[in-house]
Amino acid sequence: MKTIQQPINQTVSRPSMLMLLAGFCMALLLLRAKLTQSIYLFFLIWNLFLAYTPLALTYFLIFKRTLIKKWYFYPAFICWLLVLPNAPYIITDFIHLYKDSAIPVWFDILLIASFTLCGLLFGLASMKNMHRMLSIKFNNNIANVVLGISSLLSGFGIYLGRFLRYNSWDVLHKPLALTADIFNSLFANETYKAAWGITLGFGTLLYLLFRLYYEPEK
């Protein structure tokens, strides 16, 4: 019989490697600060922390054996869905790349790329854990559909975060304004192209990366 502990048993070495990658990112950022005497790009630390939250939440669900507690699993899944866009969102931090005379541009490319890949891997690992939990609770087909929809919603979350400057917690903090802006961005003539383009583009990219990253068990 399948158990909720399977995701941990099968990925025991991955968390340490992800933390090693995160440490490499921090080292690059600290080196940049020393060379430039500037804390520019330090916001990447916060963005990487947010990218880690969906993974942390799936580990919490696994360790607490909440799979059989329906009243607990579904609200937790919604929370996971709200924070999942934080992982692919970090891709958009490349907009902060500019030529600084104090440091070679290749270094900043390496720095942002490292944070981006680390954040994406956090998100993909969380999707892997969630897929396994959904497969145990339902089946692989339902898990695939849910992860596909979640990827598209994450694509839209990137649009909300980068262009409308909303955060995950604004669902509780600004629910009415958020709802109005969602409908407006999807259907208004001046915004719908960017909203749908980013949703479909980044959402599809995230799901394809997930399928490359993780092959569900038959």
Coordinates of N, CA and C in Angstrom, one line a residue:
M1 N 0.8 -1.2 0.0 CA 0.0 0.0 0.0 C 0.9 1.2 0.0
K2 N 0.5 2.2 -0.8 CA 1.3 3.4 -0.9 C 1.1 4.2 0.4
T3 N 2.2 4.9 0.8 CA 2.1 5.8 2.0 C 2.6 7.2 1.7
I4 N 2.3 8.1 2.6 CA 2.6 9.5 2.3 C 4.1 9.7 2.5
Q5 N 4.9 8.7 3.0 CA 6.3 8.9 3.2 C 7.1 8.6 1.9
Q6 N 6.5 8.1 0.9 CA 7.2 7.8 -0.3 C 7.9 8.9 -0.9
P7 N 7.3 10.1 -1.0 CA 8.1 11.2 -1.6 C 9.4 11.6 -0.9
I8 N 9.4 11.5 0.4 CA 10.6 11.7 1.2 C 11.6 10.6 1.0
N9 N 11.2 9.4 1.0 CA 12.1 8.3 0.9 C 12.8 8.3 -0.5
Q10 N 12.1 8.7 -1.5 CA 12.6 8.7 -2.9 C 13.4 10.0 -3.3
T11 N 13.4 11.0 -2.4 CA 14.1 12.2 -2.7 C 15.0 12.7 -1.6
V12 N 15.5 11.7 -0.9 CA 16.3 12.0 0.3 C 17.5 12.9 0.1
S13 N 18.1 12.7 -1.1 CA 19.4 13.5 -1.3 C 19.1 14.8 -2.0
R14 N 17.9 15.1 -2.5 CA 17.6 16.3 -3.3 C 17.6 17.5 -2.4
P15 N 17.0 17.5 -1.2 CA 17.0 18.8 -0.4 C 18.4 19.3 -0.1
S16 N 19.3 18.4 0.2 CA 20.7 18.9 0.5 C 21.3 19.5 -0.7
M17 N 21.1 19.0 -1.9 CA 21.7 19.6 -3.1 C 21.0 20.9 -3.4
L18 N 19.7 21.0 -3.2 CA 19.1 22.3 -3.4 C 19.6 23.4 -2.4
M19 N 19.8 23.0 -1.2 CA 20.4 23.9 -0.2 C 21.8 24.3 -0.6
L20 N 22.6 23.4 -1.1 CA 23.9 23.7 -1.6 C 23.9 24.7 -2.7
L21 N 22.9 24.5 -3.7 CA 22.7 25.5 -4.8 C 22.3 26.9 -4.2
A22 N 21.5 26.9 -3.2 CA 21.1 28.1 -2.6 C 22.3 28.8 -1.9
G23 N 23.1 28.0 -1.3 CA 24.3 28.6 -0.7 C 25.3 29.2 -1.7
F24 N 25.4 28.5 -2.9 CA 26.2 29.1 -4.0 C 25.6 30.4 -4.5
C25 N 24.3 30.5 -4.5 CA 23.7 31.8 -4.9 C 24.0 32.9 -3.9
M26 N 23.9 32.6 -2.6 CA 24.2 33.6 -1.6 C 25.7 34.0 -1.7
A27 N 26.6 33.0 -1.9 CA 28.0 33.3 -2.0 C 28.3 34.3 -3.2
L28 N 27.6 34.1 -4.3 CA 27.8 35.0 -5.5 C 27.3 36.4 -5.1
L29 N 26.1 36.4 -4.4 CA 25.6 37.7 -4.1 C 26.5 38.5 -3.1
L30 N 27.0 37.8 -2.1 CA 27.9 38.4 -1.1 C 29.2 38.9 -1.8
L31 N 29.7 38.1 -2.8 CA 30.9 38.5 -3.5 C 30.6 39.8 -4.3
R32 N 29.4 39.8 -4.9 CA 29.1 41.0 -5.7 C 29.0 42.3 -4.8
A33 N 28.4 42.1 -3.6 CA 28.3 43.2 -2.6 C 29.7 43.7 -2.2
K34 N 30.6 42.8 -2.0 CA 32.0 43.1 -1.6 C 32.7 43.9 -2.7
L35 N 32.5 43.4 -4.0 CA 33.2 44.0 -5.1 C 32.6 45.4 -5.5
T36 N 31.3 45.5 -5.3 CA 30.7 46.8 -5.8 C 30.4 47.7 -4.6
Q37 N 30.5 47.2 -3.3 CA 30.1 48.0 -2.2 C 28.6 48.5 -2.3
S38 N 27.8 47.6 -2.8 CA 26.4 47.9 -3.0 C 25.6 46.6 -2.7
I39 N 24.3 46.9 -2.2 CA 23.4 45.8 -1.9 C 22.4 45.6 -3.0
Y40 N 22.7 46.2 -4.1 CA 21.8 46.0 -5.3 C 21.6 44.5 -5.6
L41 N 20.5 44.1 -5.9 CA 20.1 42.7 -6.1 C 19.9 41.8 -4.8
F42 N 20.0 42.5 -3.7 CA 19.8 41.7 -2.4 C 18.3 41.3 -2.3
F43 N 17.4 41.9 -3.1 CA 16.0 41.5 -3.1 C 15.9 40.0 -3.6
L44 N 16.9 39.5 -4.2 CA 16.9 38.2 -4.7 C 16.8 37.2 -3.5
I45 N 17.3 37.6 -2.4 CA 17.3 36.7 -1.2 C 15.8 36.5 -0.8
W46 N 15.0 37.6 -0.8 CA 13.6 37.5 -0.4 C 12.9 36.7 -1.5
N47 N 13.2 36.9 -2.7 CA 12.5 36.2 -3.8 C 12.8 34.7 -3.8
L48 N 14.0 34.4 -3.4 CA 14.4 33.0 -3.3 C 13.7 32.3 -2.1
F49 N 13.6 33.1 -1.0 CA 12.9 32.5 0.1 C 11.4 32.3 -0.2
L50 N 10.8 33.2 -1.0 CA 9.4 33.0 -1.4 C 9.3 31.8 -2.3
A51 N 10.3 31.6 -3.2 CA 10.3 30.5 -4.1 C 10.4 29.2 -3.3
Y52 N 11.0 29.2 -2.1 CA 11.1 28.0 -1.3 C 9.8 27.6 -0.6
T53 N 8.9 28.6 -0.4 CA 7.7 28.3 0.4 C 6.8 27.2 -0.1
P54 N 6.6 27.0 -1.4 CA 5.8 25.9 -1.8 C 6.4 24.6 -1.5
L55 N 7.7 24.5 -1.6 CA 8.4 23.2 -1.3 C 8.3 23.0 0.2
A56 N 8.6 24.0 1.0 CA 8.5 23.8 2.5 C 7.1 23.3 2.9
L57 N 6.0 23.9 2.2 CA 4.7 23.5 2.5 C 4.4 22.0 2.2
T58 N 4.9 21.5 1.1 CA 4.7 20.1 0.7 C 5.5 19.2 1.7
Y59 N 6.6 19.6 2.2 CA 7.3 18.8 3.2 C 6.6 18.8 4.5
F60 N 6.0 19.9 4.8 CA 5.1 19.9 6.0 C 4.0 19.0 5.9
L61 N 3.3 19.0 4.8 CA 2.2 18.1 4.6 C 2.6 16.6 4.7
I62 N 3.8 16.3 4.1 CA 4.3 14.9 4.1 C 4.6 14.5 5.5
F63 N 5.4 15.3 6.2 CA 5.8 14.9 7.6 C 4.7 14.8 8.6
K64 N 3.7 15.7 8.4 CA 2.5 15.7 9.3 C 1.5 14.6 8.9
R65 N 1.7 13.8 7.8 CA 0.8 12.8 7.4 C -0.6 13.3 7.3
T66 N -0.8 14.4 6.6 CA -2.1 15.0 6.4 C -2.9 14.5 5.2
L67 N -2.3 13.5 4.5 CA -3.0 13.0 3.3 C -4.4 12.6 3.6
I68 N -4.6 11.9 4.7 CA -6.0 11.3 5.0 C -6.9 12.3 5.7
K69 N -6.4 13.5 6.0 CA -7.2 14.5 6.7 C -7.8 15.5 5.6
K70 N -8.9 15.2 5.1 CA -9.4 16.0 4.0 C -9.6 17.4 4.4
W71 N -10.1 17.6 5.6 CA -10.4 19.0 6.0 C -9.1 19.8 6.1
Y72 N -8.0 19.2 6.2 CA -6.7 19.8 6.4 C -5.9 19.9 5.0
F73 N -6.1 18.9 4.2 CA -5.3 18.8 3.0 C -5.8 19.9 2.0
Y74 N -7.1 20.0 1.8 CA -7.5 20.9 0.8 C -7.2 22.4 1.0
P75 N -7.4 22.9 2.3 CA -6.9 24.3 2.5 C -5.4 24.4 2.3
A76 N -4.7 23.4 2.7 CA -3.2 23.4 2.5 C -2.9 23.4 1.0
F77 N -3.6 22.7 0.2 CA -3.4 22.7 -1.2 C -3.6 24.1 -1.8
I78 N -4.7 24.7 -1.3 CA -5.0 26.1 -1.8 C -3.8 27.0 -1.4
C79 N -3.3 26.9 -0.2 CA -2.2 27.7 0.2 C -1.0 27.4 -0.7
W80 N -0.7 26.2 -1.0 CA 0.4 25.8 -1.9 C 0.2 26.4 -3.3
L81 N -1.0 26.4 -3.8 CA -1.3 27.0 -5.1 C -1.1 28.5 -5.1
L82 N -1.4 29.1 -4.0 CA -1.2 30.6 -3.9 C 0.3 31.0 -3.9
V83 N 1.1 30.1 -3.3 CA 2.6 30.5 -3.2 C 3.4 29.9 -4.3
L84 N 2.8 28.9 -5.1 CA 3.6 28.3 -6.2 C 4.1 29.3 -7.2
P85 N 3.4 30.3 -7.6 CA 3.9 31.3 -8.6 C 5.2 32.0 -8.1
N86 N 5.5 32.0 -6.8 CA 6.7 32.6 -6.4 C 8.0 31.9 -7.0
A87 N 7.8 30.6 -7.3 CA 9.0 29.9 -7.8 C 9.3 30.3 -9.3
P88 N 8.4 30.3 -10.2 CA 8.7 30.7 -11.6 C 8.8 32.2 -11.7
Y89 N 8.2 33.0 -10.8 CA 8.3 34.4 -10.8 C 9.7 34.9 -10.8
I90 N 10.6 34.2 -10.2 CA 12.0 34.7 -10.1 C 12.7 34.8 -11.5
I91 N 12.1 34.1 -12.5 CA 12.6 34.2 -13.8 C 12.6 35.7 -14.3
T92 N 11.6 36.4 -13.9 CA 11.4 37.8 -14.3 C 12.4 38.7 -13.7
D93 N 13.2 38.3 -12.8 CA 14.2 39.2 -12.2 C 15.3 39.5 -13.1
F94 N 15.3 38.9 -14.3 CA 16.3 39.3 -15.3 C 16.0 40.7 -15.8
I95 N 14.9 41.3 -15.5 CA 14.6 42.7 -16.0 C 15.5 43.6 -15.2
H96 N 16.1 43.2 -14.1 CA 17.0 44.0 -13.3 C 18.4 44.0 -13.7
L97 N 18.7 43.2 -14.8 CA 20.0 43.1 -15.3 C 20.4 44.4 -16.1
Y98 N 21.5 45.0 -15.7 CA 22.0 46.1 -16.5 C 23.5 46.2 -16.3
K99 N 24.1 46.9 -17.2 CA 25.6 46.9 -17.2 C 26.1 47.9 -16.2
D100 N 26.9 47.3 -15.2 CA 27.4 48.1 -14.1 C 28.9 48.1 -14.3
S101 N 29.5 49.3 -14.3 CA 30.9 49.4 -14.6 C 31.8 48.8 -13.5
A102 N 31.2 48.5 -12.3 CA 31.9 48.0 -11.2 C 32.1 46.5 -11.2
I103 N 31.3 45.8 -12.1 CA 31.4 44.4 -12.2 C 31.0 43.9 -13.6
P104 N 31.6 42.9 -14.1 CA 31.3 42.4 -15.5 C 29.9 42.0 -15.6
V105 N 29.3 42.2 -16.7 CA 27.9 41.8 -16.9 C 27.7 40.3 -16.8
W106 N 28.7 39.5 -17.2 CA 28.6 38.1 -17.2 C 28.4 37.6 -15.7
F107 N 29.0 38.3 -14.8 CA 28.8 37.9 -13.4 C 27.4 38.1 -12.9
D108 N 26.8 39.2 -13.3 CA 25.4 39.4 -12.9 C 24.4 38.4 -13.7
I109 N 24.8 38.1 -14.9 CA 24.0 37.0 -15.6 C 24.1 35.7 -14.8
L110 N 25.3 35.3 -14.4 CA 25.5 34.1 -13.6 C 24.8 34.2 -12.3
L111 N 24.8 35.3 -11.7 CA 24.1 35.5 -10.4 C 22.6 35.4 -10.5
I112 N 22.0 36.1 -11.4 CA 20.6 36.0 -11.6 C 20.1 34.6 -12.1
A113 N 20.9 34.1 -13.0 CA 20.6 32.7 -13.5 C 20.7 31.7 -12.4
S114 N 21.6 31.8 -11.5 CA 21.7 30.9 -10.4 C 20.5 31.0 -9.5
F115 N 20.1 32.2 -9.1 CA 18.9 32.4 -8.3 C 17.7 31.8 -9.0
T116 N 17.6 32.1 -10.3 CA 16.5 31.7 -11.1 C 16.3 30.2 -11.1
L117 N 17.4 29.5 -11.4 CA 17.4 28.0 -11.5 C 17.1 27.4 -10.1
C118 N 17.7 28.0 -9.1 CA 17.4 27.5 -7.7 C 15.9 27.7 -7.4
G119 N 15.4 28.8 -7.7 CA 13.9 29.1 -7.4 C 13.1 28.1 -8.2
L120 N 13.4 27.9 -9.5 CA 12.6 27.0 -10.3 C 12.7 25.6 -9.8
L121 N 13.9 25.1 -9.4 CA 14.0 23.8 -8.8 C 13.3 23.6 -7.5
F122 N 13.2 24.7 -6.7 CA 12.4 24.6 -5.5 C 10.9 24.3 -5.9
G123 N 10.5 25.1 -6.9 CA 9.1 25.0 -7.4 C 8.8 23.6 -8.0
L124 N 9.7 23.1 -8.8 CA 9.6 21.8 -9.5 C 9.6 20.7 -8.4
A125 N 10.4 20.8 -7.4 CA 10.4 19.8 -6.4 C 9.1 19.8 -5.6
S126 N 8.6 21.0 -5.3 CA 7.3 21.0 -4.6 C 6.2 20.4 -5.5
M127 N 6.2 20.7 -6.8 CA 5.2 20.1 -7.7 C 5.3 18.6 -7.7
K128 N 6.6 18.1 -7.7 CA 6.8 16.6 -7.6 C 6.2 16.0 -6.4
N129 N 6.4 16.7 -5.2 CA 5.8 16.2 -4.0 C 4.3 16.2 -4.0
M130 N 3.7 17.3 -4.6 CA 2.3 17.5 -4.6 C 1.7 16.5 -5.6
H131 N 2.4 16.2 -6.7 CA 1.9 15.2 -7.6 C 1.8 13.9 -7.0
R132 N 2.8 13.5 -6.2 CA 2.7 12.2 -5.6 C 1.6 12.1 -4.5
M133 N 1.4 13.2 -3.8 CA 0.3 13.2 -2.8 C -1.0 13.1 -3.5
L134 N -1.2 13.8 -4.6 CA -2.5 13.8 -5.3 C -2.7 12.4 -6.0
S135 N -1.6 11.8 -6.4 CA -1.7 10.4 -7.0 C -2.1 9.4 -6.0
I136 N -1.6 9.6 -4.8 CA -2.0 8.6 -3.7 C -3.5 8.9 -3.3
K137 N -3.8 10.1 -3.2 CA -5.2 10.5 -2.8 C -6.2 10.1 -4.0
F138 N -5.8 10.4 -5.2 CA -6.7 10.1 -6.4 C -6.1 9.1 -7.3
N139 N -5.5 9.7 -8.4 CA -4.7 8.8 -9.3 C -3.8 9.7 -10.2
N140 N -3.0 9.1 -11.0 CA -2.0 9.9 -11.8 C -2.7 10.8 -12.8
N141 N -3.8 10.4 -13.4 CA -4.4 11.2 -14.4 C -5.0 12.5 -13.7
I142 N -5.6 12.4 -12.6 CA -6.1 13.6 -11.9 C -5.0 14.5 -11.5
A143 N -3.9 13.8 -11.0 CA -2.7 14.6 -10.5 C -2.1 15.4 -11.7
N144 N -2.1 14.8 -12.9 CA -1.5 15.5 -14.1 C -2.4 16.7 -14.4
V145 N -3.7 16.5 -14.4 CA -4.6 17.6 -14.8 C -4.5 18.7 -13.7
V146 N -4.4 18.4 -12.5 CA -4.3 19.4 -11.4 C -3.0 20.2 -11.6
L147 N -1.9 19.5 -11.8 CA -0.6 20.1 -12.0 C -0.6 21.0 -13.2
G148 N -1.3 20.5 -14.3 CA -1.3 21.4 -15.5 C -2.1 22.7 -15.3
I149 N -3.2 22.6 -14.6 CA -4.0 23.8 -14.3 C -3.2 24.7 -13.3
S150 N -2.5 24.1 -12.3 CA -1.7 24.8 -11.4 C -0.6 25.6 -12.1
S151 N 0.0 25.0 -13.1 CA 1.0 25.6 -13.9 C 0.5 26.9 -14.6
L152 N -0.7 26.8 -15.2 CA -1.3 27.9 -15.9 C -1.6 29.0 -14.9
L153 N -2.2 28.6 -13.7 CA -2.5 29.6 -12.7 C -1.2 30.3 -12.2
S154 N -0.1 29.6 -12.1 CA 1.1 30.2 -11.7 C 1.6 31.2 -12.8
G155 N 1.4 30.8 -14.1 CA 1.7 31.8 -15.1 C 1.0 33.1 -14.9
F156 N -0.3 33.0 -14.6 CA -1.1 34.2 -14.4 C -0.6 34.9 -13.1
G157 N -0.2 34.1 -12.1 CA 0.3 34.7 -10.9 C 1.6 35.5 -11.2
I158 N 2.4 35.1 -12.1 CA 3.6 35.9 -12.5 C 3.1 37.2 -13.1
Y159 N 2.1 37.2 -13.9 CA 1.6 38.5 -14.4 C 1.1 39.4 -13.3
L160 N 0.3 38.8 -12.4 CA -0.2 39.6 -11.3 C 0.9 40.2 -10.4
G161 N 2.0 39.4 -10.2 CA 3.1 39.9 -9.4 C 3.9 40.9 -10.0
R162 N 4.3 40.6 -11.3 CA 5.3 41.5 -12.0 C 4.6 42.8 -12.5
F163 N 3.4 42.7 -13.0 CA 2.8 43.9 -13.7 C 1.8 44.6 -12.7
L164 N 1.1 43.9 -11.9 CA 0.1 44.5 -11.1 C 0.6 44.6 -9.6
R165 N 1.8 44.0 -9.4 CA 2.5 44.1 -8.1 C 1.7 43.5 -6.9
Y166 N 0.9 42.5 -7.2 CA 0.2 41.8 -6.1 C 1.1 40.7 -5.5
N167 N 0.9 40.4 -4.2 CA 1.6 39.3 -3.6 C 0.5 38.2 -3.2
S168 N 1.0 37.0 -2.9 CA 0.1 35.9 -2.6 C -0.8 36.2 -1.5
W169 N -0.4 37.0 -0.4 CA -1.2 37.3 0.7 C -2.3 38.3 0.4
D170 N -2.2 38.9 -0.8 CA -3.2 39.9 -1.1 C -4.6 39.3 -1.4
V171 N -4.6 38.0 -1.5 CA -5.9 37.3 -1.6 C -6.7 37.6 -0.3
L172 N -6.0 37.7 0.8 CA -6.7 38.0 2.1 C -6.7 39.5 2.4
H173 N -5.6 40.2 1.9 CA -5.4 41.6 2.3 C -6.3 42.5 1.4
K174 N -6.3 42.2 0.1 CA -7.0 43.0 -0.9 C -7.9 42.2 -1.8
P175 N -8.8 41.4 -1.3 CA -9.6 40.5 -2.1 C -10.4 41.1 -3.2
L176 N -11.1 42.2 -2.9 CA -12.0 42.9 -3.8 C -11.2 43.6 -5.0
A177 N -10.1 44.3 -4.6 CA -9.3 44.9 -5.6 C -8.6 43.9 -6.5
L178 N -8.2 42.8 -5.9 CA -7.5 41.7 -6.7 C -8.5 41.1 -7.7
T179 N -9.7 40.8 -7.2 CA -10.7 40.2 -8.1 C -11.0 41.1 -9.2
A180 N -11.2 42.4 -9.0 CA -11.5 43.4 -10.0 C -10.4 43.5 -11.0
D181 N -9.1 43.5 -10.5 CA -8.0 43.6 -11.4 C -7.8 42.3 -12.3
I182 N -8.1 41.2 -11.7 CA -8.0 39.9 -12.4 C -8.9 39.9 -13.7
F183 N -10.2 40.3 -13.4 CA -11.1 40.3 -14.6 C -10.8 41.4 -15.6
N184 N -10.3 42.6 -15.1 CA -9.9 43.6 -15.9 C -8.7 43.3 -16.8
S185 N -7.7 42.7 -16.2 CA -6.5 42.3 -16.9 C -6.7 41.3 -18.0
L186 N -7.7 40.4 -17.7 CA -7.9 39.3 -18.7 C -8.8 39.7 -19.9
F187 N -9.6 40.7 -19.7 CA -10.6 41.1 -20.7 C -10.5 42.5 -21.3
A188 N -9.8 43.4 -20.6 CA -9.6 44.8 -21.0 C -8.7 44.8 -22.3
N189 N -9.0 45.6 -23.2 CA -8.3 45.7 -24.5 C -6.8 46.0 -24.3
E190 N -6.5 46.9 -23.3 CA -5.1 47.3 -23.1 C -4.3 46.3 -22.3
T191 N -4.9 45.3 -21.7 CA -4.1 44.4 -20.9 C -4.2 42.9 -21.2
Y192 N -5.3 42.5 -22.0 CA -5.5 41.1 -22.1 C -4.4 40.4 -22.9
K193 N -3.7 41.0 -23.8 CA -2.7 40.3 -24.6 C -1.5 39.9 -23.7
A194 N -1.1 40.9 -22.9 CA 0.0 40.6 -22.0 C -0.4 39.5 -20.9
A195 N -1.6 39.7 -20.4 CA -2.1 38.8 -19.3 C -2.2 37.3 -19.9
W196 N -2.8 37.2 -21.0 CA -3.0 35.8 -21.6 C -1.6 35.3 -22.1
G197 N -0.8 36.2 -22.7 CA 0.5 35.7 -23.2 C 1.4 35.2 -22.1
I198 N 1.5 36.0 -21.0 CA 2.3 35.5 -19.9 C 1.7 34.3 -19.2
T199 N 0.4 34.2 -19.1 CA -0.2 33.1 -18.5 C 0.1 31.8 -19.2
L200 N -0.2 31.8 -20.5 CA 0.0 30.7 -21.4 C 1.5 30.4 -21.6
G201 N 2.3 31.4 -21.8 CA 3.7 31.2 -22.0 C 4.5 30.6 -20.8
F202 N 4.4 31.3 -19.7 CA 5.1 30.9 -18.5 C 4.4 29.6 -17.9
G203 N 3.1 29.5 -18.0 CA 2.4 28.4 -17.5 C 2.8 27.1 -18.2
T204 N 2.9 27.2 -19.6 CA 3.3 26.1 -20.4 C 4.7 25.7 -20.1
L205 N 5.6 26.7 -20.0 CA 7.0 26.5 -19.7 C 7.2 25.7 -18.4
L206 N 6.4 26.1 -17.4 CA 6.5 25.5 -16.1 C 6.1 24.1 -16.1
Y207 N 5.0 23.8 -16.8 CA 4.5 22.4 -16.9 C 5.5 21.5 -17.7
L208 N 6.0 22.0 -18.8 CA 6.9 21.2 -19.6 C 8.2 20.9 -18.8
L209 N 8.7 21.9 -18.0 CA 9.8 21.7 -17.2 C 9.5 20.7 -16.1
F210 N 8.3 20.7 -15.5 CA 7.9 19.7 -14.5 C 7.9 18.3 -15.1
R211 N 7.4 18.2 -16.3 CA 7.3 16.9 -16.9 C 8.7 16.4 -17.3
L212 N 9.6 17.3 -17.6 CA 11.0 16.9 -17.9 C 11.7 16.5 -16.6
Y213 N 11.4 17.2 -15.5 CA 12.0 17.0 -14.2 C 11.5 15.8 -13.5
Y214 N 10.3 15.4 -13.7 CA 9.7 14.3 -13.0 C 8.8 13.4 -13.9
E215 N 9.1 12.2 -13.9 CA 8.3 11.2 -14.7 C 7.5 10.4 -13.7
P216 N 6.2 10.6 -13.6 CA 5.4 9.9 -12.6 C 5.5 8.4 -12.8
E217 N 5.4 7.7 -11.6 CA 5.4 6.2 -11.7 C 4.2 5.7 -12.3
K218 N 4.3 4.6 -13.0 CA 3.2 4.0 -13.7 C 2.5 3.1 -12.7

